[in-house]
GROMACS .gro file of C-alpha atoms in nm:
model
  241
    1UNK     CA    1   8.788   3.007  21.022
    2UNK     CA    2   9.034   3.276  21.018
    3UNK     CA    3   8.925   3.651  21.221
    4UNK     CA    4   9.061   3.984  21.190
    5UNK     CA    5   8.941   4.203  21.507
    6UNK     CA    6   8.871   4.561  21.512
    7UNK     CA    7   8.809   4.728  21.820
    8UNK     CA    8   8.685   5.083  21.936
    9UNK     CA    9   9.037   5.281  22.109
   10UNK     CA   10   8.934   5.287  22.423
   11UNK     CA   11   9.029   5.094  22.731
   12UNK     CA   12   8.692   5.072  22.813
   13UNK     CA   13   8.657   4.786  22.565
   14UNK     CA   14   8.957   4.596  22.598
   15UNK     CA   15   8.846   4.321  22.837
   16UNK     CA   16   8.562   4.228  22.591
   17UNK     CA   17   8.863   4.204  22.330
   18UNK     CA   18   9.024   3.982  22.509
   19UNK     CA   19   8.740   3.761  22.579
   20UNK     CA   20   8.616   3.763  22.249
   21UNK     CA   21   8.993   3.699  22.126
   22UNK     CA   22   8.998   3.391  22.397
   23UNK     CA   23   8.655   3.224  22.371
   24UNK     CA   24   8.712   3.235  21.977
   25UNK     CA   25   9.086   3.022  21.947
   26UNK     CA   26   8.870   2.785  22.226
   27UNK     CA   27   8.644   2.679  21.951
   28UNK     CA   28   8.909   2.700  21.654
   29UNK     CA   29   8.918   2.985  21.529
   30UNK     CA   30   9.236   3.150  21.419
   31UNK     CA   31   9.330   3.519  21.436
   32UNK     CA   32   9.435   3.674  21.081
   33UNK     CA   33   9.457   4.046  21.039
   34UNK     CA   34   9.562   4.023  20.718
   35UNK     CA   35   9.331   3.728  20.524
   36UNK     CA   36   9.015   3.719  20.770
   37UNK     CA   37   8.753   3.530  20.652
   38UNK     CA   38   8.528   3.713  20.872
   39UNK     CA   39   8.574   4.062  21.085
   40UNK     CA   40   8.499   4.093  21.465
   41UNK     CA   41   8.377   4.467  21.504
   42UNK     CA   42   8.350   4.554  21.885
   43UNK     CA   43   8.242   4.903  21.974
   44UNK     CA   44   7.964   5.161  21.789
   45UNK     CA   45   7.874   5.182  21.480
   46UNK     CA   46   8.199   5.425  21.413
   47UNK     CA   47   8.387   5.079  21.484
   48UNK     CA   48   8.174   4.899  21.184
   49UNK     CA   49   8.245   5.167  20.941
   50UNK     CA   50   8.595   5.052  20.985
   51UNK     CA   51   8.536   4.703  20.965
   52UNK     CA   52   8.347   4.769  20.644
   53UNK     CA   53   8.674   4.785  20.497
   54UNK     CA   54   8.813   4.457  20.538
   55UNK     CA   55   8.525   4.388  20.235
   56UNK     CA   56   8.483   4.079  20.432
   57UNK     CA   57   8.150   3.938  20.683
   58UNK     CA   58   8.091   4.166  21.000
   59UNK     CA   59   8.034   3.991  21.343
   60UNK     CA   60   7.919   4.344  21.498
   61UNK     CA   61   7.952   4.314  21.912
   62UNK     CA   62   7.803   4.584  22.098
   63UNK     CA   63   8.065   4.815  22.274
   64UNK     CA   64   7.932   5.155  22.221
   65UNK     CA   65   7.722   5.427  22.332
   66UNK     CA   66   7.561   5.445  21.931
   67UNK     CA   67   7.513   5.083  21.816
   68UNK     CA   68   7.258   5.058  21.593
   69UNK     CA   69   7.381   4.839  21.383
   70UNK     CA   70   7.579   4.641  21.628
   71UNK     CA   71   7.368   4.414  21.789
   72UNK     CA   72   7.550   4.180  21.987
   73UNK     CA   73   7.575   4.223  22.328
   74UNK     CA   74   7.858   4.135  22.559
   75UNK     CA   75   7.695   3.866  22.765
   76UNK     CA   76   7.622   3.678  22.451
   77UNK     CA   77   7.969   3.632  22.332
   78UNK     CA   78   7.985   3.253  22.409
   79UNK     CA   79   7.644   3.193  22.193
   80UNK     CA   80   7.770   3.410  21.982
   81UNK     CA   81   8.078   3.234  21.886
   82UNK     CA   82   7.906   2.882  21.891
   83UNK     CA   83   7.667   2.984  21.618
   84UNK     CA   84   7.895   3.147  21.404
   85UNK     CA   85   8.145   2.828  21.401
   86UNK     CA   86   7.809   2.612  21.329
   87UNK     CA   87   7.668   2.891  21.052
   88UNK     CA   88   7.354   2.924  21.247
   89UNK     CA   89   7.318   3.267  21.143
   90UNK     CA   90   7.153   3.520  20.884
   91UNK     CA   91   7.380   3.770  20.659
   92UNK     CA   92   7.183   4.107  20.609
   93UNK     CA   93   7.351   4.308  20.315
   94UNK     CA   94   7.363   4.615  20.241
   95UNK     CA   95   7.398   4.881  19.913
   96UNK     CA   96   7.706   5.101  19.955
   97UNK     CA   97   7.776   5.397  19.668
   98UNK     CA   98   8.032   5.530  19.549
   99UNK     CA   99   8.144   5.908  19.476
  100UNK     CA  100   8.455   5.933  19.224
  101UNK     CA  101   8.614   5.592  19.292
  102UNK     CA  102   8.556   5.587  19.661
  103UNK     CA  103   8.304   5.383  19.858
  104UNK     CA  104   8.153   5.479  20.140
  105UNK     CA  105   7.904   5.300  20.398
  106UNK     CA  106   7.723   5.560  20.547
  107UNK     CA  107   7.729   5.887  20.388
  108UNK     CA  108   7.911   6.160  20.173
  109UNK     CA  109   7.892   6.499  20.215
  110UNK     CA  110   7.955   6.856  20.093
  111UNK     CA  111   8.034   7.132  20.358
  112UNK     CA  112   8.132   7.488  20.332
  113UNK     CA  113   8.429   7.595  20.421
  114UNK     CA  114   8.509   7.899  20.644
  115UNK     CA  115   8.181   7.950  20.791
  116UNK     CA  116   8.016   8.006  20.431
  117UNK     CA  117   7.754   7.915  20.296
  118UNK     CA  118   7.735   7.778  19.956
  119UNK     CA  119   7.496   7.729  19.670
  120UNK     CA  120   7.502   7.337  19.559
  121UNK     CA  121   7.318   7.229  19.233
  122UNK     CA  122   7.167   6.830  19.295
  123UNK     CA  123   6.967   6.633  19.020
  124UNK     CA  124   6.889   6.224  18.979
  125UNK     CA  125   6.674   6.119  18.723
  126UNK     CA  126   6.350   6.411  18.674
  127UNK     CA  127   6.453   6.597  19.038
  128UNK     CA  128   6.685   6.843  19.018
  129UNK     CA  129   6.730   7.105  19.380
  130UNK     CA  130   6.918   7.404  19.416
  131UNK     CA  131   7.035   7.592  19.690
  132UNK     CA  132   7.200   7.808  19.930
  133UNK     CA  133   7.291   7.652  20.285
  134UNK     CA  134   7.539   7.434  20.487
  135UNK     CA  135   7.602   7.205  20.235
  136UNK     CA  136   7.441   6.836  20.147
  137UNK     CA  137   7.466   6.505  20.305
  138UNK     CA  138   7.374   6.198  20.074
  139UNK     CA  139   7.308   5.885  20.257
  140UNK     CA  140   7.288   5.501  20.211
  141UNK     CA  141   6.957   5.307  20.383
  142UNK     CA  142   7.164   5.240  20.643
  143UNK     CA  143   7.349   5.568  20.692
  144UNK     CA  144   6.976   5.742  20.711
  145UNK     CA  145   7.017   5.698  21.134
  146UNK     CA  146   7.334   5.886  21.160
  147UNK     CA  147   7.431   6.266  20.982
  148UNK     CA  148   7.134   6.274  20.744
  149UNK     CA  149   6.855   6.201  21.088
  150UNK     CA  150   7.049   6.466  21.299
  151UNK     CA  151   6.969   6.705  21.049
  152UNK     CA  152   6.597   6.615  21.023
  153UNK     CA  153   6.665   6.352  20.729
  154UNK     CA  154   6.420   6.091  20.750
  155UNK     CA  155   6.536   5.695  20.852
  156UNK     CA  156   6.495   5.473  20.597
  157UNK     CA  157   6.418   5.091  20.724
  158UNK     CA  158   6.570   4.793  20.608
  159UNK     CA  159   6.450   4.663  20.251
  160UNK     CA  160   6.422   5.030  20.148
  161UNK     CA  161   6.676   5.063  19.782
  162UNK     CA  162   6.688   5.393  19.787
  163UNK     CA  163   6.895   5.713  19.878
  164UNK     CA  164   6.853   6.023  20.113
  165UNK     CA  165   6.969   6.340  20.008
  166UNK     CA  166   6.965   6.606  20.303
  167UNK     CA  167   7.029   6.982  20.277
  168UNK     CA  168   7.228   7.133  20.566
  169UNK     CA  169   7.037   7.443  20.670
  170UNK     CA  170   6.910   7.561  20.403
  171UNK     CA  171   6.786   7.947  20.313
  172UNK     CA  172   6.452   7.954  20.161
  173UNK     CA  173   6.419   7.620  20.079
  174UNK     CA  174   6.074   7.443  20.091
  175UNK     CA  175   6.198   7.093  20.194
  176UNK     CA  176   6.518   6.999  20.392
  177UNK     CA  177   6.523   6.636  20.260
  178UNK     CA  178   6.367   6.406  19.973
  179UNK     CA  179   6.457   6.020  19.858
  180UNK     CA  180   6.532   5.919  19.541
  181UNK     CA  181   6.654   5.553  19.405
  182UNK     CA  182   6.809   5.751  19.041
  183UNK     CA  183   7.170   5.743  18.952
  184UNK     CA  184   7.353   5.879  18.877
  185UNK     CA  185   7.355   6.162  19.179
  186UNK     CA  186   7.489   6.457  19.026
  187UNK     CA  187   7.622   6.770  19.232
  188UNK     CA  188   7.786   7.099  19.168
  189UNK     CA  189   7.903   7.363  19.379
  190UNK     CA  190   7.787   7.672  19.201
  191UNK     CA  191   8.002   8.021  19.208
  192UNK     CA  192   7.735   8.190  19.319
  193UNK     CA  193   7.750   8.406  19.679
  194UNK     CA  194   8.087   8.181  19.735
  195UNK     CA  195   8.441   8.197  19.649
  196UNK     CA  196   8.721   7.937  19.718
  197UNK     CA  197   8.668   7.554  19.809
  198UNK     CA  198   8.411   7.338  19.994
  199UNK     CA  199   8.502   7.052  20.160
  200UNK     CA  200   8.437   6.642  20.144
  201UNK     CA  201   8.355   6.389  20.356
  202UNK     CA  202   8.282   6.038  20.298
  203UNK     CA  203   8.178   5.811  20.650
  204UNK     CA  204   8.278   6.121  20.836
  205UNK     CA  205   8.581   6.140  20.775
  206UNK     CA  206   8.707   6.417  20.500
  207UNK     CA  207   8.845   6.350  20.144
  208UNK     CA  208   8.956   6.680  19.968
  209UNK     CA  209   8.769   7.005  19.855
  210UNK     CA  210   8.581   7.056  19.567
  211UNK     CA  211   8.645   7.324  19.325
  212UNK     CA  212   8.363   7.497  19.231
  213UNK     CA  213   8.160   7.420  18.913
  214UNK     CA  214   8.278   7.076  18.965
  215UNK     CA  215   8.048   6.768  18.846
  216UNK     CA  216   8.058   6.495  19.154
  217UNK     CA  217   7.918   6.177  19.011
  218UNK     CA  218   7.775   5.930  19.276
  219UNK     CA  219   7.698   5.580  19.176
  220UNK     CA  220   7.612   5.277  19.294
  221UNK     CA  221   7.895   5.087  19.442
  222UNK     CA  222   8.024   4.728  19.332
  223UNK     CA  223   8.066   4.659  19.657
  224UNK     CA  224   7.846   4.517  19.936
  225UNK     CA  225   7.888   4.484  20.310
  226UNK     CA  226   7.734   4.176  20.484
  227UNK     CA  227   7.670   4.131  20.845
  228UNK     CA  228   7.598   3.869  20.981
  229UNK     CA  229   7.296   3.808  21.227
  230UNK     CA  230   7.265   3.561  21.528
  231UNK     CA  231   6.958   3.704  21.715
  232UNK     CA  232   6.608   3.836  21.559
  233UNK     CA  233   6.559   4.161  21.780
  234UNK     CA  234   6.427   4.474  21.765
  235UNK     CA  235   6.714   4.752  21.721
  236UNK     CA  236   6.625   5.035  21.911
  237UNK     CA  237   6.724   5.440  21.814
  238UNK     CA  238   6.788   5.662  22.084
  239UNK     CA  239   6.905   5.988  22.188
  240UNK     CA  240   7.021   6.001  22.539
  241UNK     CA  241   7.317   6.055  22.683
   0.00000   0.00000   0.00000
């Protein structure tokens, strides 16, 4: 089986590289950046969201302070590695959208620019919200435990199809987050109280601005990431340091 490795940048995690990278060509394996077969993701879960990419089975080793998602822990690298190359494992998939051809994991989100605030029209299927705030962040089940929770979203648990839309700050408004499972996701910035351009981010990581009184379709995505699971445990949120 060929592996592609992707690693958190920080030299904090480079000895569990290597090990991984040595106890895997001991049973066979054979690195591949290129053509994996599967992806080694060792760090958080900001290390995942870049092995998502690959499009390709996630072995997701624990190397960061936020691992939610990763849930295998160095000392377990050797049982680890001896179930994968005997498929003694589960793969857990996951829904991913999309928002005007790109894919994202996590989230995407709509932010004002220059310390404004902006007025953002949202409807899917029968619900349609306006208002003035932030800005919006519209998460996947599993991106409900990152952006979306921080600003009071709620967490959606595995096996939930659906999507959480999250207002950032909002003035006036009754709620500050609802769930929906209707697509497509429509949003608009509106010209009202703002001038200019708000910005876009899908997995954290911006895209572009947004004119305003622009329609921003998101969809479901073709695309599905699978990880694959070697231990039934109970993943724990947390908020310390």
């Amino acid at each position: 089986m060929k592996f592609a490795i992707v690693n958190k940048p920080s030299s904090s995690v480079s000895e569990l590289v290597a090990k991984i990278r040595t106890e895997a060509k001991k049973r066979g394996f054979i690195e591949d950046q290129n053509e994996p077969e599967v992806v080694f993701s060792i760090g958080g879960d900001g290390t995942l969201l870049r092995a998502v990419r690959f499009g390709k089975p996630i072995v997701a080793f624990k190397a960061g302070r936020r691992s939610f998602l990763a849930d295998v822990e160095p000392d377990k690298v050797e049982d680890c590695l001896d179930r994968l190359k005997n498929s003694e494992y589960l793969i857990e998939d996951y829904s991913m959208l999309n928002v005007n051809g790109y894919d994202f994991f996590n989230d995407f989100a709509i932010m004002a620019n220059n310390g404004k605030t902006i007025t953002i029209n949202i409807s899917s299927g029968e619900i349609e919200v306006e208002f003035e705030g932030d800005g919006v962040v519209i998460s996947t089940q599993q991106g409900s435990t990152g952006w979306s929770l921080s600003a009071l979203g709620p967490y959606l648990g595995r096996g939930v199809d659906a999507t959480v839309i999250t207002l950032l700050n909002p003035i006036l408004a009754p709620v500050r987050s609802y769930v929906v499972n209707n697509y497509p996701i429509v949003a608009r910035v509106k010209p009202i109280f703002h001038t200019g351009q708000a910005r876009t981010f899908v997995d954290g990581n911006i895209i572009g601005t947004v004119d305003e009184d622009t329609e921003i379709l998101i969809n479901r995505s073709n695309k599905r990431a699978k990880i694959l699971r070697f231990y039934n445990e109970r993943r724990k949120l947390t908020w310390t340091k």
